[in-house]
Structure formats: structure tokens, C-alpha cells
Short mmCIF file of C-alpha atoms in Angstrom, two decimals:
data_model
loop_
_atom_site.label_atom_id
_atom_site.label_comp_id
_atom_site.label_asym_id
_atom_site.label_seq_id
_atom_site.Cartn_x
_atom_site.Cartn_y
_atom_site.Cartn_z
CA UNK Q 1 129.42 87.28 101.73
CA UNK Q 2 126.18 85.43 100.98
CA UNK Q 3 124.90 83.46 103.98
CA UNK Q 4 124.59 79.66 103.83
CA UNK Q 5 120.84 79.42 103.34
CA UNK Q 6 120.80 82.23 100.80
CA UNK Q 7 119.67 80.01 97.91
CA UNK Q 8 116.49 79.11 99.76
CA UNK Q 9 115.85 82.73 100.68
CA UNK Q 10 116.17 83.80 97.07
CA UNK Q 11 113.29 81.61 95.98
CA UNK Q 12 110.99 84.22 97.49
CA UNK Q 13 113.08 87.29 96.71
CA UNK Q 14 113.09 89.03 93.37
CA UNK Q 15 114.80 92.04 91.96
CA UNK Q 16 112.11 94.26 90.43
CA UNK Q 17 112.79 95.59 86.99
CA UNK Q 18 111.61 99.12 86.41
CA UNK Q 19 111.68 99.46 82.62
CA UNK Q 20 111.59 103.10 81.64
CA UNK Q 21 110.50 102.38 78.07
CA UNK Q 22 107.04 103.48 77.02
CA UNK Q 23 104.81 100.98 75.27
CA UNK Q 24 105.37 101.01 71.53
CA UNK Q 25 102.77 100.82 68.83
CA UNK Q 26 104.41 97.85 67.09
CA UNK Q 27 104.60 94.39 68.58
CA UNK Q 28 107.32 94.29 71.26
CA UNK Q 29 104.87 92.38 73.46
CA UNK Q 30 104.00 89.72 70.90
CA UNK Q 31 104.78 86.10 71.75
CA UNK Q 32 108.34 84.95 71.12
CA UNK Q 33 108.79 82.12 68.61
CA UNK Q 34 110.03 78.80 69.90
CA UNK Q 35 113.80 78.84 69.59
CA UNK Q 36 115.17 75.34 69.68
CA UNK Q 37 118.77 75.88 70.81
CA UNK Q 38 119.27 73.77 73.91
CA UNK Q 39 122.85 74.33 75.05
CA UNK Q 40 124.13 77.14 77.26
CA UNK Q 41 126.74 77.93 74.62
CA UNK Q 42 124.00 79.27 72.36
CA UNK Q 43 123.82 82.34 74.62
CA UNK Q 44 127.26 83.36 73.48
CA UNK Q 45 128.27 84.89 70.20
CA UNK Q 46 131.26 83.47 68.35
CA UNK Q 47 134.13 85.90 69.04
CA UNK Q 48 135.19 87.77 65.92
CA UNK Q 49 138.89 87.81 65.04
CA UNK Q 50 140.63 90.84 66.49
CA UNK Q 51 141.20 93.68 64.06
CA UNK Q 52 144.26 95.91 63.98
CA UNK Q 53 142.20 98.66 65.66
CA UNK Q 54 141.53 96.40 68.65
CA UNK Q 55 145.24 96.34 69.44
CA UNK Q 56 144.87 100.03 70.35
CA UNK Q 57 143.21 101.32 73.56
CA UNK Q 58 139.44 101.86 73.23
CA UNK Q 59 138.56 105.35 71.98
CA UNK Q 60 135.63 105.69 74.41
CA UNK Q 61 133.52 103.63 76.79
CA UNK Q 62 131.26 102.38 74.00
CA UNK Q 63 134.20 100.90 72.10
CA UNK Q 64 135.35 99.24 75.33
CA UNK Q 65 131.92 97.71 75.83
CA UNK Q 66 131.82 96.44 72.25
CA UNK Q 67 135.08 94.61 72.75
CA UNK Q 68 133.64 92.94 75.82
CA UNK Q 69 130.30 91.94 74.27
CA UNK Q 70 129.94 88.13 74.30
CA UNK Q 71 126.21 87.41 74.21
CA UNK Q 72 124.31 86.29 71.13
CA UNK Q 73 122.22 89.37 70.28
CA UNK Q 74 119.69 87.29 68.31
CA UNK Q 75 119.07 90.04 65.78
CA UNK Q 76 116.72 87.79 63.79
CA UNK Q 77 114.37 87.29 66.72
CA UNK Q 78 111.14 89.28 66.12
CA UNK Q 79 110.99 90.74 69.63
CA UNK Q 80 114.64 91.81 69.53
CA UNK Q 81 113.98 93.36 66.12
CA UNK Q 82 111.05 95.31 67.55
CA UNK Q 83 113.19 96.77 70.32
CA UNK Q 84 116.01 97.60 67.92
CA UNK Q 85 113.44 99.51 65.87
CA UNK Q 86 112.19 101.24 69.03
CA UNK Q 87 115.64 102.44 70.06
CA UNK Q 88 116.37 103.51 66.47
CA UNK Q 89 113.22 105.63 66.39
CA UNK Q 90 113.80 107.20 69.80
CA UNK Q 91 117.13 108.95 69.38
CA UNK Q 92 116.31 111.42 72.15
CA UNK Q 93 115.80 108.63 74.67
CA UNK Q 94 119.13 106.98 73.82
CA UNK Q 95 120.92 110.32 74.02
CA UNK Q 96 119.43 111.05 77.45
CA UNK Q 97 120.08 107.69 79.07
CA UNK Q 98 123.64 107.43 77.76
CA UNK Q 99 124.31 110.97 79.02
CA UNK Q 100 122.92 109.97 82.42
CA UNK Q 101 125.23 106.94 82.48
CA UNK Q 102 128.40 109.02 82.09
CA UNK Q 103 129.14 109.19 85.82
CA UNK Q 104 128.76 105.47 86.39
CA UNK Q 105 129.23 103.27 83.33
CA UNK Q 106 133.06 103.18 83.30
CA UNK Q 107 133.05 101.86 86.85
CA UNK Q 108 130.31 99.33 86.06
CA UNK Q 109 132.40 98.06 83.13
CA UNK Q 110 135.43 97.77 85.43
CA UNK Q 111 133.52 95.61 87.93
CA UNK Q 112 132.13 93.37 85.20
CA UNK Q 113 135.50 92.93 83.52
CA UNK Q 114 137.15 92.01 86.80
CA UNK Q 115 134.44 89.35 87.27
CA UNK Q 116 134.96 88.11 83.67
CA UNK Q 117 131.35 88.84 82.72
CA UNK Q 118 129.94 89.94 79.34
CA UNK Q 119 129.89 93.73 79.09
CA UNK Q 120 126.34 93.71 77.75
CA UNK Q 121 125.46 93.72 81.45
CA UNK Q 122 126.77 97.30 81.70
CA UNK Q 123 123.67 98.27 79.69
CA UNK Q 124 121.25 96.54 82.05
CA UNK Q 125 120.73 99.67 84.22
CA UNK Q 126 119.21 101.28 81.11
CA UNK Q 127 116.53 98.57 81.08
CA UNK Q 128 116.19 98.62 84.87
CA UNK Q 129 116.18 102.31 85.70
CA UNK Q 130 117.31 104.36 82.68
CA UNK Q 131 120.57 104.69 84.69
CA UNK Q 132 118.78 106.73 87.34
CA UNK Q 133 120.22 105.87 90.79
CA UNK Q 134 117.15 107.45 92.44
CA UNK Q 135 114.67 105.27 90.55
CA UNK Q 136 112.00 103.61 92.72
CA UNK Q 137 109.48 101.15 91.34
CA UNK Q 138 106.00 99.93 92.23
CA UNK Q 139 107.65 96.71 93.52
CA UNK Q 140 109.74 98.61 96.12
CA UNK Q 141 112.84 98.21 93.93
CA UNK Q 142 115.37 101.01 94.29
CA UNK Q 143 118.54 102.28 92.64
CA UNK Q 144 119.98 101.88 89.18
CA UNK Q 145 120.12 98.06 89.64
CA UNK Q 146 116.59 97.99 91.14
CA UNK Q 147 117.19 95.80 94.18
CA UNK Q 148 114.16 95.08 96.33
CA UNK Q 149 114.78 95.35 100.12
CA UNK Q 150 115.11 91.62 100.86
CA UNK Q 151 117.51 90.84 98.03
CA UNK Q 152 119.53 93.95 98.81
CA UNK Q 153 119.98 92.84 102.40
CA UNK Q 154 120.94 89.34 101.24
CA UNK Q 155 123.84 90.88 99.34
CA UNK Q 156 124.97 93.14 102.17
CA UNK Q 157 123.26 96.37 101.12
CA UNK Q 158 122.45 98.21 104.37
CA UNK Q 159 119.17 100.12 104.55
CA UNK Q 160 118.32 102.52 107.34
CA UNK Q 161 117.02 106.03 107.99
CA UNK Q 162 120.30 107.67 106.97
CA UNK Q 163 121.41 105.42 104.12
CA UNK Q 164 120.11 103.00 101.47
CA UNK Q 165 122.83 100.84 99.96
CA UNK Q 166 120.54 99.86 97.07
CA UNK Q 167 121.11 103.36 95.68
CA UNK Q 168 124.82 103.45 96.52
CA UNK Q 169 126.49 103.37 93.09
CA UNK Q 170 129.60 101.51 94.23
CA UNK Q 171 127.97 99.07 96.66
CA UNK Q 172 124.93 98.22 94.50
CA UNK Q 173 127.15 97.49 91.49
CA UNK Q 174 129.30 95.21 93.64
CA UNK Q 175 126.13 93.45 94.85
CA UNK Q 176 124.69 93.15 91.32
CA UNK Q 177 127.89 91.47 90.08
CA UNK Q 178 127.73 89.00 92.98
CA UNK Q 179 124.09 88.29 92.18
CA UNK Q 180 124.85 87.77 88.46
CA UNK Q 181 127.62 85.34 89.39
CA UNK Q 182 125.28 83.43 91.70
CA UNK Q 183 122.52 83.16 89.08
CA UNK Q 184 124.92 82.29 86.26
CA UNK Q 185 126.12 79.28 88.25
CA UNK Q 186 122.62 78.29 89.35
CA UNK Q 187 121.41 78.25 85.72
CA UNK Q 188 124.30 76.23 84.33
CA UNK Q 189 126.11 79.14 82.68
CA UNK Q 190 123.05 80.26 80.69
CA UNK Q 191 123.06 84.06 80.70
CA UNK Q 192 119.56 84.44 79.28
CA UNK Q 193 118.02 82.36 82.06
CA UNK Q 194 120.21 84.10 84.65
CA UNK Q 195 118.98 87.50 83.44
CA UNK Q 196 115.38 86.32 83.48
CA UNK Q 197 115.88 85.18 87.08
CA UNK Q 198 117.38 88.57 87.98
CA UNK Q 199 114.14 90.14 86.81
CA UNK Q 200 111.48 87.63 87.88
CA UNK Q 201 113.19 85.69 90.67
CA UNK Q 202 115.01 82.38 90.64
CA UNK Q 203 111.96 80.41 91.77
CA UNK Q 204 109.74 81.78 88.99
CA UNK Q 205 112.20 80.74 86.28
CA UNK Q 206 112.89 77.31 87.79
CA UNK Q 207 109.18 76.51 88.08
CA UNK Q 208 108.64 77.54 84.43
CA UNK Q 209 111.52 75.29 83.34
CA UNK Q 210 110.20 72.38 85.39
CA UNK Q 211 106.72 72.72 83.83
CA UNK Q 212 108.22 72.48 80.36
CA UNK Q 213 110.51 69.62 81.35
CA UNK Q 214 107.54 67.57 82.54
CA UNK Q 215 105.82 68.17 79.20
CA UNK Q 216 108.90 67.27 77.17
CA UNK Q 217 109.32 70.87 75.97
CA UNK Q 218 112.43 73.03 75.70
CA UNK Q 219 113.76 74.86 78.75
CA UNK Q 220 115.59 77.82 77.19
CA UNK Q 221 114.49 81.39 77.96
CA UNK Q 222 112.62 81.46 74.65
CA UNK Q 223 110.71 78.24 75.37
CA UNK Q 224 109.41 78.76 78.88
CA UNK Q 225 106.36 80.74 79.97
CA UNK Q 226 107.37 83.74 82.07
CA UNK Q 227 105.69 86.99 83.20
CA UNK Q 228 105.16 89.45 80.38
CA UNK Q 229 107.66 91.92 81.84
CA UNK Q 230 110.37 89.23 81.94
CA UNK Q 231 109.68 88.10 78.36
CA UNK Q 232 110.41 91.69 77.31
CA UNK Q 233 113.41 92.09 79.61
CA UNK Q 234 116.05 89.96 77.87
CA UNK Q 235 115.13 91.11 74.32
CA UNK Q 236 115.45 94.74 75.45
CA UNK Q 237 118.99 94.14 76.70
CA UNK Q 238 120.00 92.25 73.55
CA UNK Q 239 118.55 95.01 71.36
CA UNK Q 240 120.39 97.68 73.34
CA UNK Q 241 123.64 95.79 72.95
CA UNK Q 242 123.08 95.43 69.21
CA UNK Q 243 122.36 99.15 68.85
CA UNK Q 244 125.48 100.06 70.84
CA UNK Q 245 127.44 97.61 68.66
CA UNK Q 246 126.52 99.54 65.50
CA UNK Q 247 125.19 102.99 66.43
CA UNK Q 248 125.98 104.49 63.02
CA UNK Q 249 124.15 101.70 61.23
CA UNK Q 250 121.06 102.18 63.41
CA UNK Q 251 121.43 105.98 63.44
CA UNK Q 252 121.38 106.11 67.25
CA UNK Q 253 123.28 108.91 69.03
CA UNK Q 254 125.36 107.83 72.04
CA UNK Q 255 126.54 110.51 74.42
CA UNK Q 256 130.33 110.89 74.36
CA UNK Q 257 131.69 109.11 77.44
CA UNK Q 258 135.44 108.81 77.91
CA UNK Q 259 136.96 105.44 78.79
CA UNK Q 260 138.37 106.78 82.04
CA UNK Q 261 137.28 106.97 85.70
CA UNK Q 262 134.74 109.65 86.57
CA UNK Q 263 135.00 109.32 90.35
CA UNK Q 264 137.22 107.96 93.09
CA UNK Q 265 136.18 106.53 96.46
CA UNK Q 266 137.40 108.42 99.54
CA UNK Q 267 137.14 107.18 103.14
CA UNK Q 268 136.03 110.24 105.11
CA UNK Q 269 136.29 108.37 108.42
CA UNK Q 270 133.37 110.05 110.17
CA UNK Q 271 129.94 111.56 109.63
CA UNK Q 272 130.05 114.68 107.45
CA UNK Q 273 127.49 117.24 106.31
CA UNK Q 274 127.14 116.72 102.56
CA UNK Q 275 126.94 120.46 101.88
CA UNK Q 276 130.24 120.86 103.71
CA UNK Q 277 131.76 117.94 101.76
CA UNK Q 278 130.72 119.54 98.47
CA UNK Q 279 132.29 122.82 99.58
CA UNK Q 280 135.58 121.04 100.45
CA UNK Q 281 135.62 119.38 97.03
CA UNK Q 282 134.53 122.64 95.34
CA UNK Q 283 131.70 120.93 93.46
CA UNK Q 284 127.94 121.50 93.38
CA UNK Q 285 125.96 119.75 96.12
CA UNK Q 286 123.67 118.21 93.49
CA UNK Q 287 126.73 116.65 91.84
CA UNK Q 288 127.79 115.13 95.16
CA UNK Q 289 124.33 113.64 95.67
CA UNK Q 290 124.30 112.20 92.13
CA UNK Q 291 127.54 110.40 92.95
CA UNK Q 292 126.35 109.42 96.43
CA UNK Q 293 122.60 108.77 96.04
CA UNK Q 294 122.65 106.22 98.85
CA UNK Q 295 122.54 108.95 101.49
CA UNK Q 296 118.93 109.72 102.42
CA UNK Q 297 119.56 112.85 104.48
CA UNK Q 298 121.72 115.95 104.76
CA UNK Q 299 124.73 114.03 106.08
CA UNK Q 300 126.37 110.63 105.85
CA UNK Q 301 125.33 107.86 108.23
CA UNK Q 302 126.91 108.56 111.64
CA UNK Q 303 127.34 104.82 112.31
CA UNK Q 304 127.75 103.39 108.84
CA UNK Q 305 129.33 103.93 105.48
CA UNK Q 306 131.88 106.76 105.67
CA UNK Q 307 132.97 106.54 102.02
CA UNK Q 308 132.18 109.28 99.53
CA UNK Q 309 132.50 109.17 95.75
CA UNK Q 310 134.30 112.31 94.58
CA UNK Q 311 135.06 113.38 90.99
CA UNK Q 312 138.60 112.32 90.09
CA UNK Q 313 139.77 115.87 89.40
CA UNK Q 314 138.52 116.98 92.85
CA UNK Q 315 140.13 114.20 94.89
CA UNK Q 316 143.38 115.92 95.82
CA UNK Q 317 141.61 119.16 96.74
CA UNK Q 318 139.00 117.32 98.83
CA UNK Q 319 141.43 115.12 100.73
CA UNK Q 320 143.70 118.07 101.50
CA UNK Q 321 140.83 120.18 102.84
CA UNK Q 322 139.43 117.24 104.80
CA UNK Q 323 142.72 116.75 106.68
CA UNK Q 324 142.50 120.33 107.94
CA UNK Q 325 138.93 119.90 109.21
CA UNK Q 326 138.63 118.34 112.71
CA UNK Q 327 136.11 115.51 113.03
CA UNK Q 328 133.97 117.46 115.52
CA UNK Q 329 133.52 120.25 112.96
CA UNK Q 330 132.28 118.08 110.10
CA UNK Q 331 128.66 118.51 111.14
CA UNK Q 332 126.96 121.55 112.66
CA UNK Q 333 125.86 121.24 116.28
CA UNK Q 334 122.96 123.16 117.73
CA UNK Q 335 122.25 123.57 121.45
CA UNK Q 336 118.63 122.86 122.26
CA UNK Q 337 116.98 123.50 125.61
CA UNK Q 338 114.42 120.79 126.33
CA UNK Q 339 110.91 122.19 126.74
CA UNK Q 340 108.10 120.69 128.80
CA UNK Q 341 106.35 117.98 126.76
CA UNK Q 342 109.37 117.32 124.50
CA UNK Q 343 110.48 113.78 123.65
CA UNK Q 344 113.55 112.56 121.81
CA UNK Q 345 111.33 111.51 118.90
CA UNK Q 346 109.77 114.96 118.44
CA UNK Q 347 113.18 116.66 118.74
CA UNK Q 348 114.74 114.22 116.25
CA UNK Q 349 111.91 114.83 113.79
CA UNK Q 350 112.27 118.61 114.14
CA UNK Q 351 116.00 118.51 113.37
CA UNK Q 352 115.86 115.77 110.71
CA UNK Q 353 117.99 113.36 112.67
CA UNK Q 354 117.46 110.18 114.70
CA UNK Q 355 116.94 109.37 118.36
CA UNK Q 356 120.08 107.21 118.23
CA UNK Q 357 122.18 110.09 116.89
CA UNK Q 358 120.97 112.42 119.67
CA UNK Q 359 121.54 109.81 122.35
CA UNK Q 360 125.06 109.07 121.15
CA UNK Q 361 125.98 112.75 120.81
CA UNK Q 362 124.78 113.41 124.38
CA UNK Q 363 125.82 110.06 125.91
CA UNK Q 364 122.28 109.32 127.04
CA UNK Q 365 121.63 105.83 128.41
CA UNK Q 366 117.88 105.95 127.74
CA UNK Q 367 115.21 108.03 126.02
CA UNK Q 368 114.34 109.85 129.22
CA UNK Q 369 114.98 113.61 129.10
CA UNK Q 370 114.19 116.47 131.52
CA UNK Q 371 112.80 119.92 130.72
CA UNK Q 372 115.41 122.65 131.15
CA UNK Q 373 118.40 120.45 130.25
CA UNK Q 374 120.43 121.17 127.09
CA UNK Q 375 121.03 118.76 124.21
CA UNK Q 376 123.60 118.94 121.41
CA UNK Q 377 121.76 118.23 118.14
CA UNK Q 378 123.51 117.46 114.84
CA UNK Q 379 121.83 119.67 112.23
CA UNK Q 380 122.17 120.65 108.59
CA UNK Q 381 124.49 123.58 107.93
CA UNK Q 382 122.33 124.95 105.12
CA UNK Q 383 118.61 125.50 104.48
CA UNK Q 384 116.51 122.38 103.92
CA UNK Q 385 115.85 123.23 100.26
CA UNK Q 386 119.57 123.23 99.52
CA UNK Q 387 119.64 119.44 99.99
CA UNK Q 388 117.42 118.81 96.99
CA UNK Q 389 118.16 115.08 96.69
CA UNK Q 390 117.31 114.02 100.25
CA UNK Q 391 114.37 111.64 100.57
CA UNK Q 392 112.11 114.32 102.04
CA UNK Q 393 112.92 116.88 99.36
CA UNK Q 394 112.45 114.38 96.53
CA UNK Q 395 109.06 113.44 97.97
CA UNK Q 396 108.07 117.12 98.17
CA UNK Q 397 109.11 117.67 94.56
CA UNK Q 398 107.06 114.70 93.42
CA UNK Q 399 104.10 115.79 95.53
CA UNK Q 400 104.21 119.21 93.88
CA UNK Q 401 104.40 117.80 90.35
CA UNK Q 402 100.76 116.72 90.00
CA UNK Q 403 98.12 118.50 87.95
CA UNK Q 404 94.62 119.44 88.98
CA UNK Q 405 93.10 120.20 92.36
CA UNK Q 406 95.40 119.19 95.21
CA UNK Q 407 94.12 117.49 98.36
CA UNK Q 408 96.03 116.11 101.32
CA UNK Q 409 95.56 113.47 104.00
CA UNK Q 410 97.48 112.81 107.23
CA UNK Q 411 98.01 109.10 107.84
CA UNK Q 412 96.27 107.73 110.93
CA UNK Q 413 97.12 104.50 112.82
CA UNK Q 414 95.49 101.54 111.05
CA UNK Q 415 95.22 103.29 107.67
CA UNK Q 416 96.00 101.48 104.42
CA UNK Q 417 96.94 102.99 101.09
CA UNK Q 418 93.83 101.41 99.56
CA UNK Q 419 91.53 102.97 102.17
CA UNK Q 420 93.17 106.38 101.75
CA UNK Q 421 92.88 106.15 97.96
CA UNK Q 422 89.15 105.54 98.33
CA UNK Q 423 88.77 108.58 100.57
CA UNK Q 424 90.67 110.77 98.13
CA UNK Q 425 88.92 109.19 95.11
CA UNK Q 426 92.11 108.25 93.26
CA UNK Q 427 93.76 104.94 92.37
CA UNK Q 428 96.33 103.29 94.64
CA UNK Q 429 98.90 103.55 91.82
CA UNK Q 430 98.36 107.28 91.43
CA UNK Q 431 98.49 107.92 95.16
CA UNK Q 432 101.73 105.95 95.49
CA UNK Q 433 103.31 107.71 92.50
CA UNK Q 434 102.47 111.23 93.72
CA UNK Q 435 104.06 110.43 97.08
CA UNK Q 436 107.17 108.56 95.84
CA UNK Q 437 105.95 105.29 97.31
CA UNK Q 438 105.27 101.73 96.27
CA UNK Q 439 101.77 100.34 96.94
CA UNK Q 440 103.23 97.89 99.46
CA UNK Q 441 105.21 100.45 101.48
CA UNK Q 442 104.60 100.67 105.23
CA UNK Q 443 102.60 103.76 106.17
CA UNK Q 444 103.92 106.00 108.93
CA UNK Q 445 101.22 107.71 111.04
CA UNK Q 446 101.60 111.47 110.92
CA UNK Q 447 102.95 111.57 107.37
CA UNK Q 448 100.96 113.73 104.95
CA UNK Q 449 100.02 112.31 101.54
CA UNK Q 450 98.82 114.38 98.61
CA UNK Q 451 96.52 113.58 95.70
CA UNK Q 452 95.30 115.42 92.62
CA UNK Q 453 91.93 115.37 90.91
CA UNK Q 454 91.29 116.39 87.34
CA UNK Q 455 89.12 119.53 87.40
CA UNK Q 456 89.09 120.08 83.65
CA UNK Q 457 86.07 117.84 83.24
CA UNK Q 458 84.18 116.74 86.31
CA UNK Q 459 82.33 114.07 84.37
CA UNK Q 460 85.37 112.37 82.86
CA UNK Q 461 85.57 109.69 85.56
CA UNK Q 462 83.11 107.15 84.15
CA UNK Q 463 82.85 103.45 84.87
CA UNK Q 464 83.66 100.76 82.31
CA UNK Q 465 83.04 97.02 82.38
CA UNK Q 466 86.16 94.87 82.30
CA UNK Q 467 86.70 91.12 81.99
CA UNK Q 468 89.74 90.09 84.04
CA UNK Q 469 91.49 86.70 83.81
CA UNK Q 470 92.80 85.48 87.17
CA UNK Q 471 96.57 84.88 87.17
CA UNK Q 472 98.76 82.63 89.31
CA UNK Q 473 99.20 84.20 92.75
CA UNK Q 474 96.17 86.50 92.43
CA UNK Q 475 93.94 87.11 95.43
CA UNK Q 476 90.81 89.18 95.93
CA UNK Q 477 92.87 91.75 97.82
CA UNK Q 478 95.49 91.99 95.06
CA UNK Q 479 92.87 92.38 92.32
CA UNK Q 480 90.92 94.96 94.34
CA UNK Q 481 94.10 96.95 94.94
CA UNK Q 482 95.17 96.74 91.30
CA UNK Q 483 91.88 98.17 90.02
CA UNK Q 484 90.98 100.40 93.00
CA UNK Q 485 87.71 98.61 93.70
CA UNK Q 486 86.26 97.01 96.83
CA UNK Q 487 86.52 93.29 97.55
CA UNK Q 488 82.82 93.24 98.44
CA UNK Q 489 82.01 94.69 95.02
CA UNK Q 490 84.03 91.97 93.25
CA UNK Q 491 82.13 89.33 95.23
CA UNK Q 492 78.79 90.97 94.40
CA UNK Q 493 79.53 91.47 90.69
CA UNK Q 494 80.58 87.83 90.26
CA UNK Q 495 78.15 86.21 92.74
CA UNK Q 496 80.95 84.49 94.64
CA UNK Q 497 81.90 84.29 98.30
CA UNK Q 498 85.17 84.95 100.11
CA UNK Q 499 85.41 81.28 100.99
CA UNK Q 500 85.56 80.30 97.32
CA UNK Q 501 89.14 80.03 96.01
CA UNK Q 502 90.08 81.89 92.83
CA UNK Q 503 91.37 79.64 90.05
CA UNK Q 504 94.01 80.69 87.46
CA UNK Q 505 92.24 81.30 84.18
CA UNK Q 506 88.93 82.15 85.89
CA UNK Q 507 87.19 85.21 84.43
CA UNK Q 508 85.96 87.99 86.71
CA UNK Q 509 83.71 90.88 85.76
CA UNK Q 510 84.90 94.21 87.12
CA UNK Q 511 83.50 97.74 86.89
CA UNK Q 512 86.46 100.10 87.05
CA UNK Q 513 87.03 103.82 86.76
CA UNK Q 514 87.81 104.80 83.17
CA UNK Q 515 90.63 107.02 84.44
CA UNK Q 516 92.27 104.05 86.17
CA UNK Q 517 95.49 102.93 84.49
CA UNK Q 518 95.49 99.17 84.81
#
């Protein structure tokens, strides 16, 4: 349940959209024309009379979605047209993302239907994350609905060392529907404005509307000035819905997805090793992780969510086997003799668990331990590499995916990502991407970061002059981070001082690395 002062909190909280679409060569980023509709009803398409076929059950999930489409797809809008053309040209992309959605989209449609919402919203995870529940963006947004930490917590999505509810398929969908409902009411039943607020934040959209209202201009999504990403966001969804409405017409392949449940939710009742759970269900461990991406480690949260999503055809087998497995055998326990110099933190790190879990398992009242005593440690039943979708393993895979000469750096107290990027001679964006981070993530001393340098041409990192227009909310720190330059250099290049405030629209001269992707 949303707390009482939630509306005020949301003014500062945004859900980051992580569009997986590459930039196109046409004009999907061109300015939208002024569209003069002023009523909320203009968001909605006029329902077509039901055909004889619609009296029959939907043949697949796509037919079910079509029947629940209620938004005006605005197919004559130039930006929507551009995205329709993009999806039509990229058949491989549509085939991949609709295949990836097969585990989840039926259940998303169920939640939306129960909330009486347009089923176009079931396609929003394609725009947000390409239906990847492990997606993580530069804005610290996570999961297929791309919740940032603050907004996730506001909607009851727990986040701790063991578990991240933003990636939990069931819980994040429930939270997204609640958020849609909240925004729909806040924006007077205007779905386009509600969707824009989902992407950019409620405060950003309201301020843009108020600016136009003061000038006597329209306040629809198409009238107001919003961040570039948000101006692309709604047209992408409308174009997707139009393509799914008529895939044969647009020659777009949609992966066959049955209109039936893929998974069921089982209350396990206690912590369980995920490898052991997969064995009980007789499914691959990777499949279990893809259904339960909220679990960060090798087991479920000992003190939290004890529900697992299990394929429907494995439910009976899993529940039967689970009944025969005592609770104290659902994780592997290892006896560890405390050595001189040990601490609970070093032991927990060694066994990929937490201090709290060790204390609870051994009924310790404090963190004090004595050499020679024995501890029971919950530990993974299989080798670390078997749990390929844990946070640590996903980071290792990303760290190993770079090209060029690899270098590494161990984080020290007081370090910043910007300072480390300068030492390793790479951009902040690159460093964050190689290490599965967002530029604003908190750094943990002792963690090792990797970076790659291009050795194919040592002279390819040249400097280019760039004219940058200051935007609302910019600061010297933000600009320096964005372009991997020093604040002192910005001051020197532009003959300004730190005490001088930056003004929106002001032009700054920057000298940036030609390899930097701005």
C-alpha cells in the first residue's frame, strides 16, 4: 500500500526507461507536430464492433492483446510512423523480444486486465527493457519494468543483498500496475501523460504542462516540452501496438506465444538453494533463474520472499518433492572452524552469505567470535559457476566480455567512478558498463573493477572540440562526468569560475576524447 505522503515523494522519483532500440537513420527523433486534441478521451481509440471471431477464445496471446487494445495508436503521427517503419525493418529484433516475452507476457496481460487497463501496456517492457528481467540501466533502473530504487521501495519492492524485488517478475508487475493506476488518476485519465510520467517522473511532466498553461499553449503529451527520451517513449509504445495489431500487414514476425499460463507461484515456506529447487522441479537452473530473477544469490532470501515461480507443468512434481524435503535440508550447511584473525564479515564474504544469516544460524547475539569455535555456514550446494545468473556471476560475464587489453583496479576508500575512470583512461560510461554498474552506484572498497583499452590503434584516441548547450539541472560535476573531463579543465576552457552559476542555454566549449560516446 502506498504511504500517505507518496505523491510528494514521487516528485523526485522517476522510473528510468532503458530503451533497447538502436538509433535509426531516419527521423524518429525529429520534433513532434503540435496535436491540438485537448480532452483525455482523445487517448482512446473508438472500440470497433465485435466480429464473430471475437466471440471465440483468443488463438494466442497476441490476439488477446489486440482485443484489449484501447489507446489511439496515432498512425498518422510522423514519429509513430518512423517507429512503425523501424519495427517493420527489424524483423529479427521483434522476433527476439517477443520470444523473450513468452515466459511473462500472459501474466502481465492478466494483471492489466484485472485492473481494467489497456493491454498496450503489456508491450511496455519491450520499450523499457526488451523484456529482459535482468536489464540494468545507467539511471540505476532494474528489471523488465525498469524501476529505480526509490520508486521501487515506494511500491513495496524490497531490495537487499539476497533479493531485488524490482527484478521479481510477479512483484514488479504488481507494482507497475499500481504505479500506472496512480499516474492515470493524477493525470486526469490521460494515458499518454501518465506514460510520459512513468518515464520522466511526475514532476517533470507537471512542470512542462504548467509552463505551457502559463503561455496559453496546449498541455497534451504532444504539446509539452519533455526530455528527448520521453518524447520518443510514447510513440515507440504506440508503434509497437500498431505493429502487433496488424503483424501480417507490416510483415513483422511475432513469436508464437500461447494464451495460457507459463508459470505458477509456489510458497516454499523457507530458504532454499535454487539449484536444489531446480532439481526438485526437474528443470534447468537457468530456467528457474529466468522465472525468479529477483534472487541475487544462490538461494532465496532467508528472511524474505519465500515464493518461487515454477513452470505450470512442473508444479505438481515440485510440490510433491518439496513436501518430502525437511526444511533443515533445503540448504547445504558447512562446519567452519574459526581461525585467528577471522571476522564474521570475512567469513560471510568467503561463503557468499551475510553476517545476519550466519548469526541467525548460530544464534549469535553479536558479531564477536572466538578462534577455535565452530560455525554452521549456509553454502551453495553446487560450484559457483553453476549459478550463472547470480549478481556476481553476471558481473564476471560482463567483465569478461570486453575487447582489447584488460586492466583492473581494486576500489579504495574515498574512490569515485570518475577518478577511477581517469586512472584507467576510459570513460565513466564504459567503466560502468563493463562492470554492470550505473555511474551513480555506490562503490564498495575491495571490489575489483575491470576496463579495456583498444590496442588495435594506439593513436585512435584523439581529442575533438565540442560545443555543449547547458540543460536544466546541469552542473559542472554532471557535465564533467558525462564527457569524462575534469571540472578544472571546463573552467579553464571557458574562462569561468566555480562560483559562477551555469545558465540553461549557455554554450560551453569542451575538448573530449573522440572515442567517448556522448
